Short mmCIF file of C-alpha atoms in Angstrom, two decimals:
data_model
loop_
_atom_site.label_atom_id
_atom_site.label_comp_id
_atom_site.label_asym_id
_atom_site.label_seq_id
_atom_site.Cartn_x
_atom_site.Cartn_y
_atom_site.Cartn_z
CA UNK A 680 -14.71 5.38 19.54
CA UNK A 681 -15.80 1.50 19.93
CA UNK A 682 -15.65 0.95 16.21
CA UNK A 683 -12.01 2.54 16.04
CA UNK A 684 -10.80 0.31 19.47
CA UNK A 685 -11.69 -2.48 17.68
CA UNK A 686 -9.93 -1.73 14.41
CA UNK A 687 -6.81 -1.12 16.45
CA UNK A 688 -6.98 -4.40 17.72
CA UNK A 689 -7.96 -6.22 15.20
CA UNK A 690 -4.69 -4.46 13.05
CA UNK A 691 -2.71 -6.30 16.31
CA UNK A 692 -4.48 -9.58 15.73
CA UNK A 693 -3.77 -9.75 11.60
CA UNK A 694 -0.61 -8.60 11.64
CA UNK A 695 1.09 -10.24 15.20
CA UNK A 696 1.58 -13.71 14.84
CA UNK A 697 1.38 -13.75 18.91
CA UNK A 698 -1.51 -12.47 19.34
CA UNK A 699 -3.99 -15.14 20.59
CA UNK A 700 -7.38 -13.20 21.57
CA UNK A 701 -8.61 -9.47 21.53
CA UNK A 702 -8.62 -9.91 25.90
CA UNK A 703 -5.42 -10.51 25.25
CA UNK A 704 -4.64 -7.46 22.81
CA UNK A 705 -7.16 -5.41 24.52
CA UNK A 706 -5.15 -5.93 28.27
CA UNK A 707 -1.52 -6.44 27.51
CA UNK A 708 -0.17 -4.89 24.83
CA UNK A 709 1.47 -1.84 25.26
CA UNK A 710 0.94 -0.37 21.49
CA UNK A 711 -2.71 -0.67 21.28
CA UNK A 712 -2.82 0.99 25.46
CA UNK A 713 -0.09 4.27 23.64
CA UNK A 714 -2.85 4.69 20.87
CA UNK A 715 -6.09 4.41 23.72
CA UNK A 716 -4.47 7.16 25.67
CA UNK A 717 -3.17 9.06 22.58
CA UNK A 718 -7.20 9.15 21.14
CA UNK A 719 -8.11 11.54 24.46
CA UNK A 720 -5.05 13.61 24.36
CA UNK A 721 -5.31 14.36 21.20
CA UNK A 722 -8.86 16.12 21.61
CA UNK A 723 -7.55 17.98 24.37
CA UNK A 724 -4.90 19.26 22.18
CA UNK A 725 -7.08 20.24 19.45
CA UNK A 726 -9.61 21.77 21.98
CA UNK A 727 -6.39 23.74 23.33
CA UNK A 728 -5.81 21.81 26.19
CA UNK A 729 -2.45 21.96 25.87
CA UNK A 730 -1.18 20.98 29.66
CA UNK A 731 -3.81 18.35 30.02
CA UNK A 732 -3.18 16.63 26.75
CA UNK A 733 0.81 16.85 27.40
CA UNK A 734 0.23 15.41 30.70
CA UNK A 735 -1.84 12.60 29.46
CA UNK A 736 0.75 11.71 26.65
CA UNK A 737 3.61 11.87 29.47
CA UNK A 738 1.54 9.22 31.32
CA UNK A 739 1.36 6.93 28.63
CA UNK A 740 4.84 7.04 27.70
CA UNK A 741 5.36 6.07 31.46
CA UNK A 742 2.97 3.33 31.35
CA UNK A 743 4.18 1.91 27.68
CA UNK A 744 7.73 3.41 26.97
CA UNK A 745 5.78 4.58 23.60
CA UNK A 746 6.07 8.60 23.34
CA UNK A 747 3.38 10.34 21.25
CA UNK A 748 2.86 13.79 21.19
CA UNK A 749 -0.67 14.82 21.69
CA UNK A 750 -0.47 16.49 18.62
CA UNK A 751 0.05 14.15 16.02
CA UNK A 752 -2.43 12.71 14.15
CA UNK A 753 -2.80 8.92 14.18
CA UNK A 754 -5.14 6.81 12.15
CA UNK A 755 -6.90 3.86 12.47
CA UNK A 756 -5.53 0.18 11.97
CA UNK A 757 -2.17 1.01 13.16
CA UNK A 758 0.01 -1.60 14.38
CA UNK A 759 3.20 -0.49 17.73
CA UNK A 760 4.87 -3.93 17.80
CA UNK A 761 6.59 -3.78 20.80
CA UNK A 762 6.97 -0.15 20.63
CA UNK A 763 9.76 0.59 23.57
CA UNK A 764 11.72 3.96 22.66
CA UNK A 765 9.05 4.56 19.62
CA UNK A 766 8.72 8.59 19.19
CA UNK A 767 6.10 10.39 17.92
CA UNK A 768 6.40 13.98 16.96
CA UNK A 769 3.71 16.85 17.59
CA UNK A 770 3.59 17.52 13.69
CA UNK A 771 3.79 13.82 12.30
CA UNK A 772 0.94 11.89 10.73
CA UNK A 773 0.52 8.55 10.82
CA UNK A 774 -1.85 6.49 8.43
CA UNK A 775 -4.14 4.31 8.70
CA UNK A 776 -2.95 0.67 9.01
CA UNK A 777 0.80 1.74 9.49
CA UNK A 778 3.24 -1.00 11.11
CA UNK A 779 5.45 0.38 13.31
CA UNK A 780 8.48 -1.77 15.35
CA UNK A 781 10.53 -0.44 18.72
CA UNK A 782 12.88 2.16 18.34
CA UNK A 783 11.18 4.13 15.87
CA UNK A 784 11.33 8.29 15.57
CA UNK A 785 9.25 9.93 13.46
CA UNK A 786 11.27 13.36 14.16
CA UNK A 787 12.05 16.62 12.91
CA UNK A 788 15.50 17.92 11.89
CA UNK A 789 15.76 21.75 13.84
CA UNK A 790 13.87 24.21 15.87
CA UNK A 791 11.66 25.38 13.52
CA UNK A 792 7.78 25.96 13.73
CA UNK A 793 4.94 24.89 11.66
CA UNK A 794 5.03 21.18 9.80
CA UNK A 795 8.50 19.75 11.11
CA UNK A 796 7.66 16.42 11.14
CA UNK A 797 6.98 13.62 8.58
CA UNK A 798 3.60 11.82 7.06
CA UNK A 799 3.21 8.53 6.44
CA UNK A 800 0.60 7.06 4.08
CA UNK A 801 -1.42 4.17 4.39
CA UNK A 802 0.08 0.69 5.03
CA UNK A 803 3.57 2.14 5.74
CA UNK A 804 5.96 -0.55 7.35
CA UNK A 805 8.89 0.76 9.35
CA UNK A 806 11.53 -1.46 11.04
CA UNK A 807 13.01 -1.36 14.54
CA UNK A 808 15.23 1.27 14.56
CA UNK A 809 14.59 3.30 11.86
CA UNK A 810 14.62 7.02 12.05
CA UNK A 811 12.11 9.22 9.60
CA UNK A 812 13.40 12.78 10.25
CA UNK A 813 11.93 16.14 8.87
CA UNK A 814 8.51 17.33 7.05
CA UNK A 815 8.22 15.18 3.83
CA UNK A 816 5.48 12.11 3.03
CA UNK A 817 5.96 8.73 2.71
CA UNK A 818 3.34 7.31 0.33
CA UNK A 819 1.75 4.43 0.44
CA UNK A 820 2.39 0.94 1.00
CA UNK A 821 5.95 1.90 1.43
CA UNK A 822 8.66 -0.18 3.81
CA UNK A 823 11.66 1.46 5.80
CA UNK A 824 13.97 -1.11 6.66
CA UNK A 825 15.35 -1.52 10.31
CA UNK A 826 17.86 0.94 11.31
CA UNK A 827 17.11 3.15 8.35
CA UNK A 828 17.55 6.60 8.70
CA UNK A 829 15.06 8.09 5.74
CA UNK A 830 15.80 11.96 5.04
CA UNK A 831 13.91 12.79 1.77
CA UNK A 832 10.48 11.77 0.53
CA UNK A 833 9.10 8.03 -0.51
CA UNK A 834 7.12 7.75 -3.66
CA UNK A 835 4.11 5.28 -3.32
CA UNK A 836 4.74 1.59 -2.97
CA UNK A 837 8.87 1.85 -2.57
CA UNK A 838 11.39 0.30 -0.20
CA UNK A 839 14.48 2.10 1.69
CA UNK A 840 17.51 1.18 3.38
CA UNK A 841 20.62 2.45 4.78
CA UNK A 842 21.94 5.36 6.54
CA UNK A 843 21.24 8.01 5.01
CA UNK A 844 18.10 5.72 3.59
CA UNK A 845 18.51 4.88 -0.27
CA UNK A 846 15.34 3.68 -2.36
CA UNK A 847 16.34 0.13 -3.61
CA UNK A 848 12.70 -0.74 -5.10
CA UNK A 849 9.61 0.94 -5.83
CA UNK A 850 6.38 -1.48 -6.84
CA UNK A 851 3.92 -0.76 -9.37
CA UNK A 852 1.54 1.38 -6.96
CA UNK A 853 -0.12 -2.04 -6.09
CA UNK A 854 -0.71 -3.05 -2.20
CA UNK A 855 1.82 -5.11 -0.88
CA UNK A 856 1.67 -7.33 1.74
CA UNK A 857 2.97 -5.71 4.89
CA UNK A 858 1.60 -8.15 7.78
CA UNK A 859 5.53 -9.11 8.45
CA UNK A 860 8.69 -7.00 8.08
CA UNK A 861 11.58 -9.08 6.13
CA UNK A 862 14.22 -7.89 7.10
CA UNK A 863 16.50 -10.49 5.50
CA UNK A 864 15.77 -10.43 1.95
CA UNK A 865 15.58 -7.09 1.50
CA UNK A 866 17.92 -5.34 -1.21
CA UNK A 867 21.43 -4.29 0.49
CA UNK A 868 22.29 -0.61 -1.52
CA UNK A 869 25.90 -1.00 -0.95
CA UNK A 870 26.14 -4.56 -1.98
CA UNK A 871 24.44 -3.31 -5.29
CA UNK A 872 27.15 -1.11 -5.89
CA UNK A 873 29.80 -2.79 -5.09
CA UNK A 874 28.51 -5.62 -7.88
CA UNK A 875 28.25 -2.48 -10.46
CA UNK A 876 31.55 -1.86 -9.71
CA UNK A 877 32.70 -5.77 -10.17
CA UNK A 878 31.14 -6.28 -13.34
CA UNK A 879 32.79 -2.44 -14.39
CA UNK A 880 36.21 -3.54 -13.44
CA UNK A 881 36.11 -6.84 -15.32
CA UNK A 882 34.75 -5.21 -18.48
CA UNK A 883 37.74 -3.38 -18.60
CA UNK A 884 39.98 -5.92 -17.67
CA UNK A 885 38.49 -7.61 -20.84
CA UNK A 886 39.14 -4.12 -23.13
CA UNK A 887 43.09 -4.19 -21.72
CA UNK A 888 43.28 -7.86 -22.93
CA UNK A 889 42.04 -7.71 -25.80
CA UNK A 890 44.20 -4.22 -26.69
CA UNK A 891 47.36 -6.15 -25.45
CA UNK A 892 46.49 -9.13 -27.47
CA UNK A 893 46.55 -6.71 -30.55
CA UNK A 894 49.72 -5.02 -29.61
CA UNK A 895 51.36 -8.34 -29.41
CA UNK A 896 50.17 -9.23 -32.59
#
């Protein structure tokens, strides 16, 4: 349990810049106390302890603003910058050394039972805002941009943004470095298009010239 506190915190300490000491991370940050409380809960859900580990989880969301069901399944490493309004689903699984910024859901899309929430791999980033709705994976070392709202599965290593979420890069399977979210220089999906459509429009305009020039001739 010791050996996985101080994992947590020392995610906290490599990844937030204003993080000064581990008393520090260890007393006043409101991620690291969502995952502490979520670690108990969760064996009381597994052990059936269904009221107990509900009323544990509705505790912590009082004391951090950070919602996780008692039933997902969070690993080690994980980063909850901020973390007010972050939602955690009873069927979603987190990886280990996940970043995760304030307003996040990791939610389902209906009523149905079973798997109705999403997994994400190791080393997934996801920015403020973004929602990551229904039972698909994320792989690996992937990034959701802020205010993203993802809807279909994430191959290993790729970047999304938009509503719906589009994929606007995928990497070569290697780790990137996601200790900071940029959320500046990040590829803009419409933007891309609208460029496609530029350079379309002017090749044509060039074809209608050139066709008029002929005529003229």
């Amino acid at each position: 349990m010791f050996n996985g506190l101080k994992q947590d915190i020392a995610a906290v300490r490599q990844r937030d810049p204003a993080a000064r000491s581990n008393l520090e991370v260890l007393l006043l940050y409101s991620g690291l106390h969502a995952l502490m409380l979520h670690r108990p809960a969760h064996w009381l859900y597994q052990h059936k302890r269904f009221f107990l580990a509900r009323f544990l989880s509705q505790f912590a969301r009082f004391l951090t603003g950070i919602e996780i069901h008692p039933g997902a399944q969070m690993g080690r490493g994980i980063l909850i910058d901020h973390g007010t309004g972050v939602v955690i689903g009873e069927t979603a699984v987190v990886g280990d050394g996940c970043t995760i910024y304030q307003g996040v859901t990791l939610g389902g899309t209906g009523k149905d039972k079973g798997k109705r929430h999403p997994t994400l791999g190791k080393n997934v980033l996801v920015g403020a805002g973004a929602k990551i709705l229904g039972p698909f994976t994320v792989g690996d070392n992937c990034k959701v941009a802020a205010g993203a709202v993802l809807l279909k599965a994430l191959d290993e290593g790729c970047t999304a943004v938009g509503v719906p979420a589009k994929t606007v890069r995928c990497g070569d399977g290697s780790r990137p470095d996601n200790s900071l979210l940029d959320q500046v220089h990040i590829p803009d999906p419409v933007a891309q298009e609208l460029n496609r459509l530029n350079a379309r429009i002017a090749e044509l305009e060039e074809h209608l010239a050139r066709l008029e020039e002929r005529s003229s001739s």
